[in-house]
Short mmCIF file of C-alpha atoms and ligand atoms in Angstrom, two decimals:
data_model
loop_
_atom_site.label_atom_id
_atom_site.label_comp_id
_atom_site.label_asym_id
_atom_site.label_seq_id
_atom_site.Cartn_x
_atom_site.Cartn_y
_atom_site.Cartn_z
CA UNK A 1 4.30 9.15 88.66
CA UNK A 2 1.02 11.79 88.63
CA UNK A 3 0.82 13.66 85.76
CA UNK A 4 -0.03 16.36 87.24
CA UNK A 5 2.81 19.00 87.88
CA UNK A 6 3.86 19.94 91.29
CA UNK A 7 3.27 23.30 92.40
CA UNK A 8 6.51 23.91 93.80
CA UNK A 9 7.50 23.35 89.61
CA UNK A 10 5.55 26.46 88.99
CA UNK A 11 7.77 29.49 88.66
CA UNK A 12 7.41 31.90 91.19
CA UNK A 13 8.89 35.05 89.04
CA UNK A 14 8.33 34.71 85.62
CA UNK A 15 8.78 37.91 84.32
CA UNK A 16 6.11 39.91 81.83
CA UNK A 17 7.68 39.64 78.33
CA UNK A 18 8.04 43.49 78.05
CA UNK A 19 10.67 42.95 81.26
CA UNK A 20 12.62 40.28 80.11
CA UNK A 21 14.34 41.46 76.90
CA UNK A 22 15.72 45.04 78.36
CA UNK A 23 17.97 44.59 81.35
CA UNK A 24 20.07 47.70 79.46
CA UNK A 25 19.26 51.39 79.14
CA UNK A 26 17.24 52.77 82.08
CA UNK A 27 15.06 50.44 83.39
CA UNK A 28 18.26 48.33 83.25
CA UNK A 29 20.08 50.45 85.67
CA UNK A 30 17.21 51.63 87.92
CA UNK A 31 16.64 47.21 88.62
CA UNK A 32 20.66 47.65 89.73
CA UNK A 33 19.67 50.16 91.91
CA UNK A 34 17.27 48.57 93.09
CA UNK A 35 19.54 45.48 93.82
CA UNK A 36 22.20 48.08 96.12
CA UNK A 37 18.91 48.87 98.65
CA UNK A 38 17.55 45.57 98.78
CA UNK A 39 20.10 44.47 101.59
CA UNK A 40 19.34 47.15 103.82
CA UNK A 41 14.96 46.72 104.06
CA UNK A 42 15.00 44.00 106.18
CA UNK A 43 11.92 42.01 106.76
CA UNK A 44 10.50 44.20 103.61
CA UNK A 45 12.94 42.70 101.11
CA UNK A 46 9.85 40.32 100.68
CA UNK A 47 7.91 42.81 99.17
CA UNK A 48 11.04 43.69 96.32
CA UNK A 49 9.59 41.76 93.10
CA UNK A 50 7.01 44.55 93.80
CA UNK A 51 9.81 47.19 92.72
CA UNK A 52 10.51 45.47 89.91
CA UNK A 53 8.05 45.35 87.65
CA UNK A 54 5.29 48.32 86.96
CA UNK A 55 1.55 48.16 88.41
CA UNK A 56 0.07 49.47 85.38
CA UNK A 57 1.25 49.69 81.71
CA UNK A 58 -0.97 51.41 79.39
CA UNK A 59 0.45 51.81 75.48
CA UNK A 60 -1.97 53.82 72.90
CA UNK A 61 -1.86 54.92 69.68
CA UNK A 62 -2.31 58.60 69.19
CA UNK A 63 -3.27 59.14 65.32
CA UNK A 64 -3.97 63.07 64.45
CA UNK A 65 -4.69 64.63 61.38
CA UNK A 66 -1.58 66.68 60.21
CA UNK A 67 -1.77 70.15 59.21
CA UNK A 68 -1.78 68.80 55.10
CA UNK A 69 -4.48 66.43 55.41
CA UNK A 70 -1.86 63.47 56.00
CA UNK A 71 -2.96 61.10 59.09
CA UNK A 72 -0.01 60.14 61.21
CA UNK A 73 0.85 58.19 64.47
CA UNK A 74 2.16 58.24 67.15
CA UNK A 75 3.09 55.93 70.28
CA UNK A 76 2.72 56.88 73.68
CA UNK A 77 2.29 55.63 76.87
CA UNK A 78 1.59 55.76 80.61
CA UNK A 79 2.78 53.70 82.97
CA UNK A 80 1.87 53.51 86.61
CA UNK A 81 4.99 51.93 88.72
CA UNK A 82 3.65 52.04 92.03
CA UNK A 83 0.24 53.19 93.67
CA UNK A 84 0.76 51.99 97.08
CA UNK A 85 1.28 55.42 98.64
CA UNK A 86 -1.15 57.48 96.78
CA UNK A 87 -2.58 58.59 93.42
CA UNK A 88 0.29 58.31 90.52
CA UNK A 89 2.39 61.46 89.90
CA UNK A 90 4.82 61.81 87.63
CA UNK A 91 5.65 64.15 84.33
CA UNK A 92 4.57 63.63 80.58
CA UNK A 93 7.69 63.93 77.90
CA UNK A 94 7.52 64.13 74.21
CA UNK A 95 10.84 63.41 72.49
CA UNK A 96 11.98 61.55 69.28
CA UNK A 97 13.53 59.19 71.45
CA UNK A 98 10.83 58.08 74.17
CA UNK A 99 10.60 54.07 74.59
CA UNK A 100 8.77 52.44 77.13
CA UNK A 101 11.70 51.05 78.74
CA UNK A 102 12.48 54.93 79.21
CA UNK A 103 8.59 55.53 80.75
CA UNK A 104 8.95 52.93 82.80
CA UNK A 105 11.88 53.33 84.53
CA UNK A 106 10.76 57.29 84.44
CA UNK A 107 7.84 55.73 86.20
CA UNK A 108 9.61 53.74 89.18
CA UNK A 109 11.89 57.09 90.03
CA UNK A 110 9.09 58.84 90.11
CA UNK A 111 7.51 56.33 93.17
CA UNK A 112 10.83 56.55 94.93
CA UNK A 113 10.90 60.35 94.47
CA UNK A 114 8.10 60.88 95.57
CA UNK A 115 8.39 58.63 98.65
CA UNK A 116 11.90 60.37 99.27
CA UNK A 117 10.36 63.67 99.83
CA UNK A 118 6.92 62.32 101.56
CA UNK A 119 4.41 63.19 99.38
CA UNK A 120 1.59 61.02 99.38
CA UNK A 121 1.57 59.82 95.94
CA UNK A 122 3.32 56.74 93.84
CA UNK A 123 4.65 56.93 90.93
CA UNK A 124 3.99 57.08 86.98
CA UNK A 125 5.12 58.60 83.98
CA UNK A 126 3.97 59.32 80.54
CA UNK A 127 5.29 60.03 77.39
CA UNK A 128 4.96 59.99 73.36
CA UNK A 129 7.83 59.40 71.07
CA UNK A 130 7.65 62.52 68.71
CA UNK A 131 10.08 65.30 67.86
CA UNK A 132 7.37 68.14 69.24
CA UNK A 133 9.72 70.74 67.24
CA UNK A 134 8.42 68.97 64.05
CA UNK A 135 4.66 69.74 64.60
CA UNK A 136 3.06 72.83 63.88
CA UNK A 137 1.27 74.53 67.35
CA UNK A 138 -2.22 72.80 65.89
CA UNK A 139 -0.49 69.82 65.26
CA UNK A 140 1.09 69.74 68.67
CA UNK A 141 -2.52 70.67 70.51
CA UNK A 142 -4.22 67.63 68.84
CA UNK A 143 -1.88 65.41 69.69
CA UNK A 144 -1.76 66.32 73.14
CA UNK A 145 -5.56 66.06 73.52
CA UNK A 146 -5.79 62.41 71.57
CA UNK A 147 -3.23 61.36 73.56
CA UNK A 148 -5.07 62.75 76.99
CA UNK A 149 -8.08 61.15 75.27
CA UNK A 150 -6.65 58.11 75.26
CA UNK A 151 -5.07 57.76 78.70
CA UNK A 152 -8.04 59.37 80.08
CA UNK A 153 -8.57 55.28 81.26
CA UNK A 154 -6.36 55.22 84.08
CA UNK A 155 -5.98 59.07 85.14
CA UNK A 156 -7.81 61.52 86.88
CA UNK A 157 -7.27 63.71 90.37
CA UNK A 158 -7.53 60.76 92.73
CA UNK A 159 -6.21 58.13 90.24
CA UNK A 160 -3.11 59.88 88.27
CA UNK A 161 -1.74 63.29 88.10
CA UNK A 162 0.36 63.65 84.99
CA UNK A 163 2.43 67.04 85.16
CA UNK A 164 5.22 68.80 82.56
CA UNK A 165 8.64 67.22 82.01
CA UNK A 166 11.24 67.13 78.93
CA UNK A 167 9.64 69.17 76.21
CA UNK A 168 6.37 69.90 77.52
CA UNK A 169 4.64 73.15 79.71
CA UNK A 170 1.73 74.57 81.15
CA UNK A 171 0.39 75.14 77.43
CA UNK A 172 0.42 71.53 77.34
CA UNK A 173 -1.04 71.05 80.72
CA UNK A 174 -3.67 73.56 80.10
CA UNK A 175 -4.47 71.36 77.16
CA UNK A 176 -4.76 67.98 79.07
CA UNK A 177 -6.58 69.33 81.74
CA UNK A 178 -9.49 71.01 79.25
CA UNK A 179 -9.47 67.55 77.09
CA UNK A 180 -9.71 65.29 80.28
CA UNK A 181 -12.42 68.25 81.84
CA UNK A 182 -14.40 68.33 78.15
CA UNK A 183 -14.57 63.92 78.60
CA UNK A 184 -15.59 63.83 82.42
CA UNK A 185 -17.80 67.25 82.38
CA UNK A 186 -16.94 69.01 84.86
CA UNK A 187 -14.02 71.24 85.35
CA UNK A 188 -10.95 69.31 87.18
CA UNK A 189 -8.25 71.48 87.20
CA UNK A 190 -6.55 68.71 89.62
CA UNK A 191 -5.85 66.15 87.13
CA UNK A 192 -2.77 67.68 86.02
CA UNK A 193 -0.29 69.99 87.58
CA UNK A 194 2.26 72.64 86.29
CA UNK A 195 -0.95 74.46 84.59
CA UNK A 196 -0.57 78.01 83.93
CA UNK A 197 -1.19 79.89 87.23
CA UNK A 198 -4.65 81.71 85.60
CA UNK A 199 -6.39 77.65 85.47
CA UNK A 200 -5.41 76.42 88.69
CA UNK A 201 -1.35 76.69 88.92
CA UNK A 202 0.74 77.37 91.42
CA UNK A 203 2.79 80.15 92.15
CA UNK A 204 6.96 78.86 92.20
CA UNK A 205 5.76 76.09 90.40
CA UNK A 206 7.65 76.68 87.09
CA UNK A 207 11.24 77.34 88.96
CA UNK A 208 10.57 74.43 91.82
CA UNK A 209 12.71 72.02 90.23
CA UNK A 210 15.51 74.33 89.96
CA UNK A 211 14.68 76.12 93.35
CA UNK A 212 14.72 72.29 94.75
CA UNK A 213 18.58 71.60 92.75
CA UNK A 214 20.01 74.40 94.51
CA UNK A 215 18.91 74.08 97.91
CA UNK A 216 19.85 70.53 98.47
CA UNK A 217 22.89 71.57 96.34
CA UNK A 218 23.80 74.12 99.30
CA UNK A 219 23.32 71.64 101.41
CA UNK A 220 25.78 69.22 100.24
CA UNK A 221 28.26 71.49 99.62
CA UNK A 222 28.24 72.48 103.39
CA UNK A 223 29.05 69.13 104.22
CA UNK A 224 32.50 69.44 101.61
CA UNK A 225 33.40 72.36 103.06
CA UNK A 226 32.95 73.54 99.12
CA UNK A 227 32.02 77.73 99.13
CA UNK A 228 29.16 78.29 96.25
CA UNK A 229 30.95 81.66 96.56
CA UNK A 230 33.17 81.34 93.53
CA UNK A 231 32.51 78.11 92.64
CA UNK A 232 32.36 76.67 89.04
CA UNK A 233 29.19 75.63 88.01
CA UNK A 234 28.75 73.29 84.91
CA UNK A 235 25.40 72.67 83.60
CA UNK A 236 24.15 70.38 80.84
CA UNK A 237 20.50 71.59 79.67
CA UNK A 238 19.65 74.87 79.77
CA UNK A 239 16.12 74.25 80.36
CA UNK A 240 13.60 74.80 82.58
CA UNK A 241 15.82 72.92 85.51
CA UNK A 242 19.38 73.71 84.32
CA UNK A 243 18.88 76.94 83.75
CA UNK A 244 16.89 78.19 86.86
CA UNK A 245 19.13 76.35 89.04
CA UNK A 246 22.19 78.26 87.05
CA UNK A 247 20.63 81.38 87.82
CA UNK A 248 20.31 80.83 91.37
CA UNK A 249 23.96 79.77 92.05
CA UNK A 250 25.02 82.56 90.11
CA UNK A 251 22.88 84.94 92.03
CA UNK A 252 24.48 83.20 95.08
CA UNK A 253 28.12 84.18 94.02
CA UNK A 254 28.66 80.83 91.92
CA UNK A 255 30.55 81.37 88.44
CA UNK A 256 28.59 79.09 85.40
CA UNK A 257 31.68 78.32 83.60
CA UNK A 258 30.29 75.86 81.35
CA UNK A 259 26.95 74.83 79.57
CA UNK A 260 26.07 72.24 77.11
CA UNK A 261 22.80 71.51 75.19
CA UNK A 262 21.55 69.57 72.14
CA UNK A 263 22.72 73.34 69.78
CA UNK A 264 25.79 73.09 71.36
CA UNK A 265 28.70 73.66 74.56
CA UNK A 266 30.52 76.92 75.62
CA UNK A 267 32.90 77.88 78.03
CA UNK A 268 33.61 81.02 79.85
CA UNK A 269 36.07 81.23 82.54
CA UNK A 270 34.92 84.07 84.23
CA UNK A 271 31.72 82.76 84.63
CA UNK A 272 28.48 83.51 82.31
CA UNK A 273 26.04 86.17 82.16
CA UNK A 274 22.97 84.02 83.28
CA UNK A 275 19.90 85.65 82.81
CA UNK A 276 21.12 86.77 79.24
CA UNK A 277 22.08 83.38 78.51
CA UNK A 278 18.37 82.16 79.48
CA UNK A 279 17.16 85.18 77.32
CA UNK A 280 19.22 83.73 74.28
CA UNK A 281 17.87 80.15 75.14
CA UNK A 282 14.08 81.77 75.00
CA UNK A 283 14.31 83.29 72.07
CA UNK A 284 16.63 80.92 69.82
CA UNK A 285 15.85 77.69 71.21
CA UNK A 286 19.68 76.71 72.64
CA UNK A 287 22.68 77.94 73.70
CA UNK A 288 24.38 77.93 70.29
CA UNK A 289 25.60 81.69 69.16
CA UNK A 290 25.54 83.32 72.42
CA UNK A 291 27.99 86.01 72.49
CA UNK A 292 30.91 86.06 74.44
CA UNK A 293 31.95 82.04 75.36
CA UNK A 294 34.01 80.12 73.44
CA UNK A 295 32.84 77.08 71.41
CA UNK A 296 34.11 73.79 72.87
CA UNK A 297 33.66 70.29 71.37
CA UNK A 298 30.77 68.20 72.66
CA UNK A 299 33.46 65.65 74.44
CA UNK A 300 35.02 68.31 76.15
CA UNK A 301 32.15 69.24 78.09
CA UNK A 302 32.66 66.92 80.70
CA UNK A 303 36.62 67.41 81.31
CA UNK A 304 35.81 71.04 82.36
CA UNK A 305 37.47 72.47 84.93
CA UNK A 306 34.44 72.65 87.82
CA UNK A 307 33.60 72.46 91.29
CA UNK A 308 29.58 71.71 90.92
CA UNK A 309 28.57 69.70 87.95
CA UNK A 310 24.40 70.12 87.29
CA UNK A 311 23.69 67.61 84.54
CA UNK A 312 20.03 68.71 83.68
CA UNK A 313 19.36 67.12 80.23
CA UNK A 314 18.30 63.49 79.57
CA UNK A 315 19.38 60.05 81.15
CA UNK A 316 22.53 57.91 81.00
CA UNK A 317 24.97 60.95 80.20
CA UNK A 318 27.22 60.14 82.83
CA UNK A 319 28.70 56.63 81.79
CA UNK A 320 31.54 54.42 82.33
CA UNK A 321 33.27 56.18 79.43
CA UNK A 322 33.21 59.85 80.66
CA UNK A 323 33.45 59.38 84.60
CA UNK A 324 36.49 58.98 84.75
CA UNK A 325 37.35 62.74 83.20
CA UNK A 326 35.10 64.93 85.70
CA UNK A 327 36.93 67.42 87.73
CA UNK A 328 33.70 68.25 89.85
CA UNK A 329 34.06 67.24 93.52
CA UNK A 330 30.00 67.44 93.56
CA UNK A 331 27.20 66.26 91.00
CA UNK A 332 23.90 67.59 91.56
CA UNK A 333 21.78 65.42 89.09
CA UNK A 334 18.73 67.49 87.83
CA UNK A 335 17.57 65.28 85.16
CA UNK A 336 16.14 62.02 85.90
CA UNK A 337 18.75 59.13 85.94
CA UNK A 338 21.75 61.17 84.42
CA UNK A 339 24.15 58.66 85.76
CA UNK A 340 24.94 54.67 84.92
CA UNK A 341 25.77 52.78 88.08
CA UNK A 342 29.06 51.87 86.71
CA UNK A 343 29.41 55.35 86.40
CA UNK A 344 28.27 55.90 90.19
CA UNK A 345 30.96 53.31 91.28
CA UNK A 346 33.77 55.26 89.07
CA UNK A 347 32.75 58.43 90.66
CA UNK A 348 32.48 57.37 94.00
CA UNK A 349 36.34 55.95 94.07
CA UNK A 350 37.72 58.98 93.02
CA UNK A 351 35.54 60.67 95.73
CA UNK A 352 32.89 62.76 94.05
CA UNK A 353 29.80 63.19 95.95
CA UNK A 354 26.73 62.54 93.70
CA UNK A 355 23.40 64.11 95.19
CA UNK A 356 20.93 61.76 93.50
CA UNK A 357 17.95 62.28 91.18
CA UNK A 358 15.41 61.21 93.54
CA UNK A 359 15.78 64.06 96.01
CA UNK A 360 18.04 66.45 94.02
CA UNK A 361 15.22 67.30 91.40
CA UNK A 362 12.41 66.33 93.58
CA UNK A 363 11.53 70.02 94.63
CA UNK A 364 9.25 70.34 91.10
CA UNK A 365 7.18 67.29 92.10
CA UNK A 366 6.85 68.80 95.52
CA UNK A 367 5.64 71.90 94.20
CA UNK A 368 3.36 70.06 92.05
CA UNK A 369 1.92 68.57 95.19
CA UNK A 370 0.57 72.47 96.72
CA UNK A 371 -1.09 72.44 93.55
CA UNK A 372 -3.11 69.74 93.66
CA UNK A 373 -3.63 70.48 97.36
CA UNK A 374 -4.62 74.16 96.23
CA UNK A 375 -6.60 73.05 93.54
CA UNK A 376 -8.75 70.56 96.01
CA UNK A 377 -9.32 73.44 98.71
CA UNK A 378 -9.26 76.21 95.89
CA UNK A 379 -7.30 78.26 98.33
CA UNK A 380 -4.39 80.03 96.67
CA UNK A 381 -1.14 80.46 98.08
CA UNK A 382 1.61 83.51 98.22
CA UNK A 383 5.00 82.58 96.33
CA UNK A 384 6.62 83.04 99.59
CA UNK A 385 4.72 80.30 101.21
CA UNK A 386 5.11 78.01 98.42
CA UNK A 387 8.91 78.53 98.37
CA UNK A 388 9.30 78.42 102.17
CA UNK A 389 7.51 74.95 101.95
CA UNK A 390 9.59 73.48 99.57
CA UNK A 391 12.95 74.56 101.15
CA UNK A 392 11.77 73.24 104.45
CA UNK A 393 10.72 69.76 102.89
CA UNK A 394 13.92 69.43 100.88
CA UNK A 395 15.91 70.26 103.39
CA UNK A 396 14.62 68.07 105.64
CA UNK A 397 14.72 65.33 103.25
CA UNK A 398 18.23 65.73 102.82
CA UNK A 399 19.50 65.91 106.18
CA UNK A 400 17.40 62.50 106.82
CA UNK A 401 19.13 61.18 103.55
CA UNK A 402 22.26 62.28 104.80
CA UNK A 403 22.09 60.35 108.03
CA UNK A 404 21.09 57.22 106.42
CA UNK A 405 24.34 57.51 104.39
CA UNK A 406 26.28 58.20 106.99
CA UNK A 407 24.69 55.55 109.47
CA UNK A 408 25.24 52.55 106.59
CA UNK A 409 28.36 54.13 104.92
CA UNK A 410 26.12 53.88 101.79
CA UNK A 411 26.37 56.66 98.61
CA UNK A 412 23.74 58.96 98.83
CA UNK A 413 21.62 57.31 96.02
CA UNK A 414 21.41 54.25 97.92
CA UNK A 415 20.60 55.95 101.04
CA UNK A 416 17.67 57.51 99.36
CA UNK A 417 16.51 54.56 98.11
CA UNK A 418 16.61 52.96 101.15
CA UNK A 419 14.24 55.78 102.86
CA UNK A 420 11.68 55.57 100.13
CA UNK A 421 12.03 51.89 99.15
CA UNK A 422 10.91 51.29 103.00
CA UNK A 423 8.34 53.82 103.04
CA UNK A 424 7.00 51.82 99.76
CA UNK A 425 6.56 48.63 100.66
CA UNK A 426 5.90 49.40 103.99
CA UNK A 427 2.94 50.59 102.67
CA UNK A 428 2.76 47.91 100.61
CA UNK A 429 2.75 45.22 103.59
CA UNK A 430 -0.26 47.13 105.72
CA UNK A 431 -2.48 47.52 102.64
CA UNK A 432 -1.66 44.08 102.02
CA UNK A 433 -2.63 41.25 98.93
CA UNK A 434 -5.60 42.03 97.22
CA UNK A 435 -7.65 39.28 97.31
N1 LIG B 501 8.58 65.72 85.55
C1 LIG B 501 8.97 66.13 86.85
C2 LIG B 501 9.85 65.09 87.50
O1 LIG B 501 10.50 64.31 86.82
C3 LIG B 501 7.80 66.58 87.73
C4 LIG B 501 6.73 65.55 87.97
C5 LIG B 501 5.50 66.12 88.67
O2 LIG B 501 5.47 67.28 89.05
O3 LIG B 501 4.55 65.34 88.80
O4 LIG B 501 10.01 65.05 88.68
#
């Protein structure tokens, strides 16, 4: 007998230790997802491992100086899931709770996001686990510049295009942009997007998500036969996503009957004065003490009576445990994996359409895209362009999404995922193994 081990011994998959231990929390349940669309790609299902595990993991420690001479640290990270298609693109979050399990499976919605809507980028993410609220505004700005510092490795406006996400804005972006600018020495306003509009922003930018969560929302409800005239509206987060997309379904004749946020849930059956409400949210910080709505318990949020539920918050909100008590007959998910596939396969039985993630909330990475474009040519676009643009590419997204559904009796999440997931690693197969 040879000594020598037989190749065929070696294992083909062994996975990266930082993929073995978490098959929970959201990595865990984009890999399920993952496992729905791999059926349906054919002779690309070869390319799958590809899916599963990120191109590019970068971790760094950000230390600062703190505004009383104390030095702390923080972790953050960037993690590129997929560059097949293009340059990485994909948001930056700070929050107390940010774990790279989180950033990476942040990361791999991003690629199929951005596939979904045919943009030419892949995907990535970034993110530093810190309660921003806690730092003071100097505090905050050297963080975000150590921490642009640090990644400044890996991105750039050809390489990776970080943008804003949960708890960070074109302040922020302004920031990163300068610090990565200051290192390279010249001015690159396209290394990030969602800047303010004075450095290199777009118009529309700033409502796109939102803009993007009520068109395709429209469009869904079309095919229920569901009138946003009237309709109940429920949204969870009243940020930046939940609560432009609020105000646009109650300018369309929709009544927002319920909101929920980390201060707090109210109720009003008659529907909520919007723009005040996003007033109140500006000036206060949540939705806590607004006049008018009654108080409801934090459970009860999700037993409201609805047509249109918007979560808009954070991931895995939707879960096995509270499926089963939503009235809504359609889920438009503005945040980024709101929904546990057990959840999904609740909802689905008792016939709730789910508009998924990765096209519902892809109209702010769309936007993101004209700015980078407008950045490159320096040509600046009217509002009206920009938002004609990004109702024409969601829409068409959708109705393609819609077909695929339709075509493989498949949920609308898988569908998706079967449109970008082929898109990906059809890319993937003509660039081919490198070397
Ligand atoms: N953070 C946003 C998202 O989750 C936008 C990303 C971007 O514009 O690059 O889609």
């Amino acid at each position: 007998m040879s000594s020598v081990p037989s190749t065929s011994a070696v294992p083909q998959h062994v996975l990266p230790s930082y993929l073995q231990a978490d098959h929970l929390g959201p990595w865990g349940n984009y890999l399920k997802q993952v496992d729905r669309v791999t059926p349906y790609l054919g002779h690309l299902s070869r390319w799958v491992e590809t899916l599963k595990r990120p191109k590019r993991i970068l971790i760094v420690d950000v230390p600062i100086e703190m505004d009383n001479g104390t030095i702390a640290h923080f972790e953050g990270y960037r993690v590129q899931h997929n560059l097949s298609r293009g340059p990485g693109k994909g948001g930056v979050r700070f929050h107390q709770d940010v774990t790279l399990s989180e950033v990476m499976a942040l990361s791999a919605w991003m690629s199929v996001k951005n596939a979904a809507v045919n943009v030419p980028y892949g995907g990535a993410k970034g993110g530093i686990r810190v309660d921003p609220k806690k730092l003071s505004r100097a505090e905050l700005e050297r963080m975000t510049r150590r921490y642009t510092s640090e990644i400044g490795l890996i991105i750039g406006p050809t390489k990776d295009i970080p943008a804003p996400d949960v708890n960070t804005n074109g302040q922020i972006m302004a920031w990163m942009m300068d610090t990565y600018s200051m290192n390279t020495g010249s001015t690159a306003t396209g290394v990030v997007t969602g800047k303010p509009v004075d450095l290199g922003g777009s118009l529309g930018r700033n409502e796109a998500t939102g803009r993007g969560v009520f068109t395709v929302g429209v469009e869904a409800a079309q095919h229920l036969g569901l009138k946003i005239e009237g309709a109940r509206v429920a949204v969870q987060g009243f940020g930046n996503v939940g609560g432009t997309a609020g105000r646009l379904f109650a300018d369309a004749g929709a009544r927002v009957v319920a909101v929920q946020d980390h201060t707090g849930t109210l109720y009003q059956e008659a529907g909520m004065d919007v723009p005040a409400l996003q007033a109140h949210v500006q000036q206060t910080g949540g939705v806590a003490g607004f006049a008018g709505a009654e108080v409801l318990a934090h459970e009860a949020f999700w037993g409201v009576p609805c047509d249109i539920l918007i979560p808009a918050a954070l991931e895995s909100q939707i879960t096995a445990d509270n499926a089963d008590q939503i009235q809504a007959r359609l889920i438009i998910e503005g945040a980024n994996g709101p929904t546990t596939p057990e959840a999904d396969d609740i909802l689905h039985d008792k016939g709730v359409l789910i508009l998924p993630d990765v096209i519902a909330n892809a109209g702010g990475v769309t936007v993101s895209y004209f700015e980078w474009v407008q950045d490159f040519s320096s040509f600046f676009w009217s509002e009206e362009e920009i938002n004609a643009r990004l109702v024409r590419i969601m829409k068409e997204a959708f109705a393609g999404i819609w077909q695929v559904a339709q075509e493989h009796q498949v949920s609308l999440r898988t569908a998706t995922f079967i449109v970008a997931c082929t898109r990906i690693l059809h890319a993937r197969e003509m660039r081919g193994l490198y070397p």
